[in-house]
PDB file of C-alpha atoms in Angstrom:
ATOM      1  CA  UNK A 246      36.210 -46.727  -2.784  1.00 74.00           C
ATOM      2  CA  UNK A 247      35.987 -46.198  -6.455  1.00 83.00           C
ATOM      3  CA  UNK A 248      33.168 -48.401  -8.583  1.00 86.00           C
ATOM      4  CA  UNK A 249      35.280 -47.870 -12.026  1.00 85.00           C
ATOM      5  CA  UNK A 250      35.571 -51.512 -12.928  1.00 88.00           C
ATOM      6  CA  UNK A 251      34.788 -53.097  -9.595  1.00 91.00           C
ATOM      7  CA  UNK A 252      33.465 -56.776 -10.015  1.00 94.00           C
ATOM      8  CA  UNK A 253      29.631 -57.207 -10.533  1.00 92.00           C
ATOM      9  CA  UNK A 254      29.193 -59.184  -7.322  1.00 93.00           C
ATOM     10  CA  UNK A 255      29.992 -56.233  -5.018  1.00 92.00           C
ATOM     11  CA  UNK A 256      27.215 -54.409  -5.583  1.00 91.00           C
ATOM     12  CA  UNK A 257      24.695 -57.106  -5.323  1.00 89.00           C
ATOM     13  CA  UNK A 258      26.123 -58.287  -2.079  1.00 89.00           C
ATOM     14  CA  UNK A 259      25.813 -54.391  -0.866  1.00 88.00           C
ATOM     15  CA  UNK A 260      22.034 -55.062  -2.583  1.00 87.00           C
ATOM     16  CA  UNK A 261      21.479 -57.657  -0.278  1.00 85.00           C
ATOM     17  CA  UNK A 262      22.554 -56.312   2.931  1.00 85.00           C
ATOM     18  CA  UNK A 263      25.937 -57.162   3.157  1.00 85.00           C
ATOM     19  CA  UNK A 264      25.065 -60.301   4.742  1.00 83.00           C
ATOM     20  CA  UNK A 265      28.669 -61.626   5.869  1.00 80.00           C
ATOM     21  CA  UNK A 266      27.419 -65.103   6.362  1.00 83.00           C
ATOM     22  CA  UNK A 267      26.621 -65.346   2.711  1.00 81.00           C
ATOM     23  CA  UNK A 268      29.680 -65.533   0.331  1.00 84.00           C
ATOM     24  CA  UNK A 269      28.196 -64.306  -3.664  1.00 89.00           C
ATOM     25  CA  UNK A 270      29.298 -67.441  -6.184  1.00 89.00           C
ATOM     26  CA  UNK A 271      31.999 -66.418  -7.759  1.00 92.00           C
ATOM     27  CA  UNK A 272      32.441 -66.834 -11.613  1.00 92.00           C
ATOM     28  CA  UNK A 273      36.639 -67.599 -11.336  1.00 92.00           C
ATOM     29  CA  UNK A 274      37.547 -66.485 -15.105  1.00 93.00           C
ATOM     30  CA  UNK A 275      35.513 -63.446 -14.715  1.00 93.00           C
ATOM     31  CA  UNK A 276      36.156 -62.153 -11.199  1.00 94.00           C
ATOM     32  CA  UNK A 277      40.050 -62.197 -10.469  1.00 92.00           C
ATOM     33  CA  UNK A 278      40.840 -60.066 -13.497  1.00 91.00           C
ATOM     34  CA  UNK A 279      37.961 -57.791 -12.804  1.00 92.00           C
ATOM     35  CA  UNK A 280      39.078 -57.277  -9.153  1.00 92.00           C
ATOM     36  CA  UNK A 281      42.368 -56.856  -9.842  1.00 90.00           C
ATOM     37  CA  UNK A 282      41.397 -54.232 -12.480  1.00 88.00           C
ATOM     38  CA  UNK A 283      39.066 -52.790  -9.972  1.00 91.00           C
ATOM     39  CA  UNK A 284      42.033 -52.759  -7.440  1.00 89.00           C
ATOM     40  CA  UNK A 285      44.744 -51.296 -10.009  1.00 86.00           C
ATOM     41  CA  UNK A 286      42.017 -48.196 -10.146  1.00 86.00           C
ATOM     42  CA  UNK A 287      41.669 -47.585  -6.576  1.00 87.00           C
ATOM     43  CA  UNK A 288      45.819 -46.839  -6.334  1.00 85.00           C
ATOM     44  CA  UNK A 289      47.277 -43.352  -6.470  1.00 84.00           C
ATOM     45  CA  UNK A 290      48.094 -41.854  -9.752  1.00 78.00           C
ATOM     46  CA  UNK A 291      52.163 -41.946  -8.728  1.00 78.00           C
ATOM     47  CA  UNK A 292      51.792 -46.065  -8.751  1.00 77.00           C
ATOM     48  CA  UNK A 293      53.322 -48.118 -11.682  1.00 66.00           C
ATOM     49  CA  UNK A 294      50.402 -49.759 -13.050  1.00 64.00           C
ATOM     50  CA  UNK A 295      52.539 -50.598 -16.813  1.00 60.00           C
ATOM     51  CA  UNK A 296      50.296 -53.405 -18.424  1.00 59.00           C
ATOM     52  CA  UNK A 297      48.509 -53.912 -15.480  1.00 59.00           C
ATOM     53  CA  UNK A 298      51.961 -56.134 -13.959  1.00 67.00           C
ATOM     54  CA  UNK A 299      50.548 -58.040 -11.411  1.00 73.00           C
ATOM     55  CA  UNK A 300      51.771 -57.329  -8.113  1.00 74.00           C
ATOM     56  CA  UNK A 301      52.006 -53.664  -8.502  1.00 75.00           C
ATOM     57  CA  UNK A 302      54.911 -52.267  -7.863  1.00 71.00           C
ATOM     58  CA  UNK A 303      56.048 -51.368  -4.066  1.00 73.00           C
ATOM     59  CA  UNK A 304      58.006 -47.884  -4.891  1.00 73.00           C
ATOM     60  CA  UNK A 305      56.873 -45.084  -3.431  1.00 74.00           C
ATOM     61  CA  UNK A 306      58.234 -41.811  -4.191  1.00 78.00           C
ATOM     62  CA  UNK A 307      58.924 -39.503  -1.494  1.00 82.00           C
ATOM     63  CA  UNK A 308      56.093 -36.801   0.011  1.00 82.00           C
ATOM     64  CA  UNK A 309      53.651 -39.369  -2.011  1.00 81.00           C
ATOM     65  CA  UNK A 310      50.129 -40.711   0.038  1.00 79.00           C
ATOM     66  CA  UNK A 311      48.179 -43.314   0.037  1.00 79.00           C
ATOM     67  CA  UNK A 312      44.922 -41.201   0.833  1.00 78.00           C
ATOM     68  CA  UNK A 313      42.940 -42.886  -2.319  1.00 73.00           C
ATOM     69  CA  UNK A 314      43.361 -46.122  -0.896  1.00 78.00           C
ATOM     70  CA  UNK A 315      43.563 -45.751   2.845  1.00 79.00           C
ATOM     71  CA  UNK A 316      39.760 -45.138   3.179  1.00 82.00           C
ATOM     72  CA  UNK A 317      38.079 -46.830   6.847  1.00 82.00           C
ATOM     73  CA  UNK A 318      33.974 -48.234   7.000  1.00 84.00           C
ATOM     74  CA  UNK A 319      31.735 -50.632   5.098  1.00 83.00           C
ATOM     75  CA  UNK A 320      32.615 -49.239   1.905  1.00 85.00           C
ATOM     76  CA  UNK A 321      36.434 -48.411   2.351  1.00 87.00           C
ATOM     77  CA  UNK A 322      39.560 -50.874   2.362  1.00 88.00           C
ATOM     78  CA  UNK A 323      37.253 -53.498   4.594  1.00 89.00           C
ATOM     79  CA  UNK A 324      35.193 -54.147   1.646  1.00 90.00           C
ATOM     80  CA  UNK A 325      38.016 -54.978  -0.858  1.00 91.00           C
ATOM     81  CA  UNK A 326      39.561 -57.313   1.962  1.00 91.00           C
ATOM     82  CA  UNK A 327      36.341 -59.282   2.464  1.00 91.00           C
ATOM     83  CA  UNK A 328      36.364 -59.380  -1.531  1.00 93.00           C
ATOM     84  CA  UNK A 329      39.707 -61.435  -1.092  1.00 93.00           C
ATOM     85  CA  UNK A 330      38.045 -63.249   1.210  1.00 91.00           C
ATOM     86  CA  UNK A 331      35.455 -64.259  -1.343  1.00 90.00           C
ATOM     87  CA  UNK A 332      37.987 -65.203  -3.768  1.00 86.00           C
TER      88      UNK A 332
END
């Protein structure tokens, strides 16, 4: 997954072995609009993103992929799920 605005507390949780029993503290005015920054980047090109409108939109033009976002292990779509998690 991309690191182009992804929230400071990713990489130190990485930093400190991705221990899943330990949830970072969270600062709530800073990390929701920095995620879903971070999460607008990570979506293909084709993907209204007009001002950022939160949800994205859900069109998908024909013979379009998801292959920038449909990425598997520890540092792939699991990571920005257990980032929700967090949240």
């Amino acid at each position: 997954m991309g690191t182009h605005d992804r929230p400071t507390e990713v990489p130190a949780w990485t930093r400190a072995k991705r221990n899943t029993n330990s949830t970072p503290k969270l600062d709530l005015d800073t990390f929701p609009p920095k995620w879903r920054s971070w999460w607008s980047s990570l979506q293909p090109f084709w993907r209204p993103q007009e001002g950022m409108d939160w949800p994205l939109g859900f069109a998908e033009p024909a013979n379009e992929e998801w292959l920038h976002v449909r990425k598997a292990g520890k540092n792939g779509i699991f990571l920005i799920v257990l980032t929700l998690y967090w949240w």
